[in-house]
Each structure stands twice: as C-alpha cells, then as structure tokens.
C-alpha cells in the first residue's frame, strides 16, 4: 500500500479533473470524470466527502472516528485509502 | 408527452417481454447532423440528409430531466457538430443544474475562447476535441478542410488554459498511424489529460472507406509498441496523462462486448428524436422508439427496440452454446448485419463465426491496397443523397 506517502498534516484536495457527488440512483457517492464514473463504497465515500483542501488527514480521521464510534482506530484504513486515491490521481496533497 | 393515438385510457399491453437491464448511465444527445467537416469515417448514418428535422430546446431539456430520473449521470453533446446549435449554452446550463457531468464532443470548428468561457459559466465539465492526425496536410486532407487543423490546435490550447479537463481523440488509420509518435508528442505538448488513440469502427461512412482506413497488422503492432514506450516514459516522468489505445476488432479473434450489452448502459437520441441503444443502431431493420411518442422510461424499460437484444434468447449458433456469450454478447449487431447479412448472427469478427473469412479477406486486402486519398468517400450532403432512400 501507499502509507508513507500520506502524512497526518497533509490537506488533501480533489483533483479538479474529477467531480464528487452523491448519486441517488446508485445510492452511493461517485467520482465523475470525462466520460466515466467511479462508484465509491460506503467508507470510501465517507472519506472523500471530507476531502476539501482544508481538513488535514488528522482531522478526517478524528471526524470519522467520532462518527463511527464502534469502528475503533481508523488511521490505517484512512491513510491507506488516501494513499491509493493519491496514486490514482483522485486527490492532490 | 404521449400521443400513442390509443382511443382508450387503459395502458396498452406490451407485446415484448421486459428483460433484465441496468440504468442508462450514459445519455448521448446527438443535437444535429449538421457539420462543417466531412470525415470519411463519420459514424452518422449514410442517409443523414434524409433526417433534417431537429428537436427543440424544450424537448431536449425535458429529455435530460427524464434521463436523470432514470439514473443517467453522463451526458454527451455530440452530432454532427453540436456547436452548430445556437441553444447549446442553454442546454449545457440546464443539464448541469440537473446534476449531469456534461461532455462536449466537438471537432473544435466553430469554437472560440468566448464561447468556451460561456460554456464554463453554464457548467460544462469537459471538452473532447477530435483530431485526424498530427500532420497538418494529412489532417486537412482527411477533414476536407484547410483551416481545420490550426483551429483545432488553438482550441485545444484554449481548453487547457480555461481549466477544463481535456480528452484528445485521434482517429487512427493507415494514412496516419505510422506517425503515432508525433501524435503522442503533440498531446504531451498540449497537456492532454486523456488521449484516445482509436481506429474507427467500420460502420457508416467508415465502412464505405474501410480499404483506405484499415491499417495493416504490421502498422498496428508498430503503433502499439510506440504507445507502450511512451506510456513507460510518461510514468517515469510522473506525467499523469493517460494513453488509451484501441485496436480495431478486425484484428481480433473475439468481438468486443458492444456497448456493454444492448440497452444496458447507453442511450442515444438522434437529432430528429429517435432513441437508440447504440449510435450506429439506426441502420438495423428494427423499429426504434421516438421520444415524441413515448417517455424515456417506457422507451428504456419496455420498448421492443430496447429489449430486442437484451438477454441471449435471440442468439443463434455458434453463440447460443458458446461459453463466452456472457462476455461479448455475441459481438456487434451492426457488424453482424452488415457482414453476415443477419443481425442475429455472430459478429463475423469472431473466429467461430461462419462469416469470419470476410474479415480475413479485408485484412488481407489491407496488405496490398495502396494509399490513395482520392478514393475516399467524404461525408457530405451530396454523397449522402446517393445513399438516401427518398
Ligand atoms: S466525424 Fe467528422 S464529419 Fe462526422 S460529425 Fe464528426 S466532425 Fe463532422
Ligand atoms: S461464438 Fe458468439 S458468443 Fe461465442 S465468442 Fe463468438 S461471438 Fe462471442
């Protein structure tokens, strides 16, 4: 995985190539790009919904840990996903 | 919206079985058949000059709304040349407000910086500019226009300058494919985000011109090698530009899963309001529904045209008993119709098709035929009248 690329102080932002939105018909968050669509699963959508160029990775982790109290420590999942998202050019740091 | 002409108010019973299908994620709005260019591989119908009526602004907006309710999320404005429509900005604005990702698919002719900025304000997400070659003379020869190339270059630069994501589409064929390195260099220089290097599908005008378009196997292999080399270079340089290389199915032994399955993902609406499961399906002897006579939901879910090739009950041998039928759905129906003379047949691209020798013969001819641009049948109204029925 790509941990190591992402640090807690990074403030990820959406690559302007993509548009992020909730799709009622798919019942999930999606990333739209020229002539294509990526359907995000529940956790991925929750993380991307917090990516705004201002929140740091640490903020995103705290916010989601508060929202999903039963899930325990989410640091690894979230940094792992953001590392992949960065590798896919969905986000910039 | 509906004018089925039925005298009673009860819903007519539907003769066709409704088969499992997905949502029309992709809506392609062919706004007009008008176009200033004359590409010899244009996918418009050969008899386009027969269909000159066009849907109104309000009709299009209403269709976009209906499509959105069915789950459509990508909207493509194409044609012909969509810029010919004076209400394009209004259509973009309406679609954007409905939540579509909006794509303008253009030759770039008729575009300028002001229009682009206007469209951006209206909410246009992406502009795809199509090129015929990196070489000005070949490009102009193919587009049948002298000024076209310089205009395209300028427009591609402007697309980037205005912050749009940019897809450059190069139609490759035997006249330009040997220069694929220059095509890619040009794309790097223009800072494209995605580059599609695709040989055309040989329908419509391209079918008329297949001899002068189909590259040889050797040309194709060379082009693929060059593309792979550039992919590696781009990756090493950390350049996110994506190269998409599409080989012509004429050189494969299995057909492509056409349109991800008939009536599964795509919905095309023609300038005059016919709904199609694929933009070339108009050539098939099937009565396709009209958006002026039925709602999009009825068209998508229930119309005989959209249910015609859903599932696999319609298949013949060798497809019927083939264990790959879920992968390629028997291939392209238009190709089966054109080459095997039966739209229910296996796509002749398939090595198992009894008509496969026809594809092999075209391949073989490509080895000996001489490049001759004067042999092209250009897509224009004069030539279209020759193909038109009326
Ligand atoms: S393929 Fe060429 S001729 Fe056909 S609509 Fe596009 S630009 Fe016009
Ligand atoms: S026989 Fe039909 S289903 Fe099987 S691979 Fe060929 S085209 Fe596809």
GROMACS .gro file of N, CA, C and O in nm, chain A residues 16-19 21 23 25-26 32-37 88-89, chain B residues 23 25-26 68 71 74 99-101 103 125-126 128 165 193-194:
model
  128
   16UNK      N    1  -0.906   1.868  -0.970
   16UNK     CA    2  -1.015   1.935  -1.043
   16UNK      C    3  -1.064   1.858  -1.166
   16UNK      O    4  -1.168   1.890  -1.222
   17UNK      N    5  -0.990   1.755  -1.206
   17UNK     CA    6  -1.036   1.669  -1.315
   17UNK      C    7  -1.163   1.593  -1.277
   17UNK      O    8  -1.232   1.540  -1.362
   18UNK      N    9  -1.187   1.580  -1.146
   18UNK     CA   10  -1.298   1.496  -1.101
   18UNK      C   11  -1.408   1.579  -1.036
   18UNK      O   12  -1.381   1.685  -0.981
   19UNK      N   13  -1.526   1.528  -1.044
   19UNK     CA   14  -1.635   1.586  -0.968
   19UNK      C   15  -1.688   1.478  -0.875
   19UNK      O   16  -1.703   1.363  -0.914
   21UNK      N   17  -1.989   1.359  -0.620
   21UNK     CA   18  -2.128   1.388  -0.581
   21UNK      C   19  -2.202   1.264  -0.536
   21UNK      O   20  -2.161   1.152  -0.562
   23UNK      N   21  -2.503   1.017  -0.573
   23UNK     CA   22  -2.594   0.975  -0.679
   23UNK      C   23  -2.707   0.893  -0.618
   23UNK      O   24  -2.686   0.782  -0.569
   25UNK      N   25  -2.956   0.748  -0.772
   25UNK     CA   26  -2.988   0.626  -0.846
   25UNK      C   27  -2.891   0.511  -0.813
   25UNK      O   28  -2.929   0.395  -0.818
   26UNK      N   29  -2.765   0.544  -0.782
   26UNK     CA   30  -2.670   0.437  -0.748
   26UNK      C   31  -2.667   0.414  -0.597
   26UNK      O   32  -2.602   0.322  -0.550
   32UNK      N   33  -1.693   1.158  -1.080
   32UNK     CA   34  -1.720   1.169  -1.223
   32UNK      C   35  -1.602   1.233  -1.291
   32UNK      O   36  -1.539   1.323  -1.237
   33UNK      N   37  -1.569   1.183  -1.408
   33UNK     CA   38  -1.461   1.238  -1.488
   33UNK      C   39  -1.500   1.223  -1.634
   33UNK      O   40  -1.605   1.165  -1.663
   34UNK      N   41  -1.421   1.278  -1.727
   34UNK     CA   42  -1.466   1.275  -1.866
   34UNK      C   43  -1.513   1.136  -1.909
   34UNK      O   44  -1.435   1.042  -1.912
   35UNK      N   45  -1.639   1.127  -1.938
   35UNK     CA   46  -1.700   1.005  -1.991
   35UNK      C   47  -1.689   0.884  -1.898
   35UNK      O   48  -1.697   0.771  -1.944
   36UNK      N   49  -1.671   0.906  -1.771
   36UNK     CA   50  -1.660   0.791  -1.682
   36UNK      C   51  -1.710   0.820  -1.541
   36UNK      O   52  -1.735   0.934  -1.503
   37UNK      N   53  -1.724   0.713  -1.464
   37UNK     CA   54  -1.772   0.725  -1.327
   37UNK      C   55  -1.712   0.616  -1.241
   37UNK      O   56  -1.703   0.501  -1.282
   88UNK      N   57  -0.405   0.716  -0.765
   88UNK     CA   58  -0.499   0.718  -0.878
   88UNK      C   59  -0.522   0.859  -0.932
   88UNK      O   60  -0.606   0.879  -1.021
   89UNK      N   61  -0.456   0.957  -0.871
   89UNK     CA   62  -0.473   1.098  -0.909
   89UNK      C   63  -0.613   1.152  -0.879
   89UNK      O   64  -0.657   1.248  -0.941
  116UNK      N   65  -2.926   0.065  -1.572
  116UNK     CA   66  -2.974   0.201  -1.589
  116UNK      C   67  -2.898   0.267  -1.704
  116UNK      O   68  -2.783   0.237  -1.727
  118UNK      N   69  -2.682   0.490  -1.782
  118UNK     CA   70  -2.589   0.583  -1.718
  118UNK      C   71  -2.540   0.691  -1.814
  118UNK      O   72  -2.506   0.800  -1.775
  119UNK      N   73  -2.536   0.654  -1.939
  119UNK     CA   74  -2.479   0.740  -2.043
  119UNK      C   75  -2.587   0.784  -2.139
  119UNK      O   76  -2.645   0.704  -2.208
  161UNK      N   77  -3.223   1.184  -1.632
  161UNK     CA   78  -3.166   1.196  -1.497
  161UNK      C   79  -3.247   1.112  -1.399
  161UNK      O   80  -3.191   1.045  -1.312
  164UNK      N   81  -3.155   0.766  -1.390
  164UNK     CA   82  -3.023   0.735  -1.337
  164UNK      C   83  -2.908   0.779  -1.426
  164UNK      O   84  -2.792   0.751  -1.396
  167UNK      N   85  -2.387   1.074  -1.701
  167UNK     CA   86  -2.301   1.134  -1.802
  167UNK      C   87  -2.388   1.178  -1.919
  167UNK      O   88  -2.471   1.101  -1.969
  192UNK      N   89  -2.757   1.804  -1.250
  192UNK     CA   90  -2.657   1.719  -1.186
  192UNK      C   91  -2.580   1.630  -1.280
  192UNK      O   92  -2.508   1.540  -1.238
  193UNK      N   93  -2.594   1.653  -1.409
  193UNK     CA   94  -2.516   1.574  -1.506
  193UNK      C   95  -2.370   1.615  -1.505
  193UNK      O   96  -2.337   1.731  -1.481
  194UNK      N   97  -2.283   1.522  -1.540
  194UNK     CA   98  -2.147   1.556  -1.582
  194UNK      C   99  -2.158   1.578  -1.732
  194UNK      O  100  -2.197   1.487  -1.806
  196UNK      N  101  -2.036   1.663  -2.114
  196UNK     CA  102  -1.924   1.644  -2.207
  196UNK      C  103  -1.959   1.703  -2.342
  196UNK      O  104  -2.064   1.669  -2.399
  218UNK      N  105  -1.846   2.055  -1.805
  218UNK     CA  106  -1.739   1.990  -1.730
  218UNK      C  107  -1.619   1.953  -1.815
  218UNK      O  108  -1.507   1.949  -1.767
  219UNK      N  109  -1.642   1.922  -1.941
  219UNK     CA  110  -1.531   1.866  -2.018
  219UNK      C  111  -1.551   1.884  -2.169
  219UNK      O  112  -1.663   1.879  -2.218
  221UNK      N  113  -1.406   1.744  -2.535
  221UNK     CA  114  -1.323   1.649  -2.612
  221UNK      C  115  -1.306   1.702  -2.753
  221UNK      O  116  -1.403   1.727  -2.823
  258UNK      N  117  -1.076   1.979  -1.801
  258UNK     CA  118  -1.003   1.855  -1.830
  258UNK      C  119  -1.012   1.832  -1.980
  258UNK      O  120  -1.114   1.867  -2.041
  286UNK      N  121  -0.517   1.544  -2.079
  286UNK     CA  122  -0.532   1.457  -1.962
  286UNK      C  123  -0.553   1.312  -2.004
  286UNK      O  124  -0.499   1.222  -1.943
  287UNK      N  125  -0.634   1.295  -2.106
  287UNK     CA  126  -0.654   1.161  -2.162
  287UNK      C  127  -0.636   1.171  -2.313
  287UNK      O  128  -0.677   1.269  -2.374
   0.00000   0.00000   0.00000
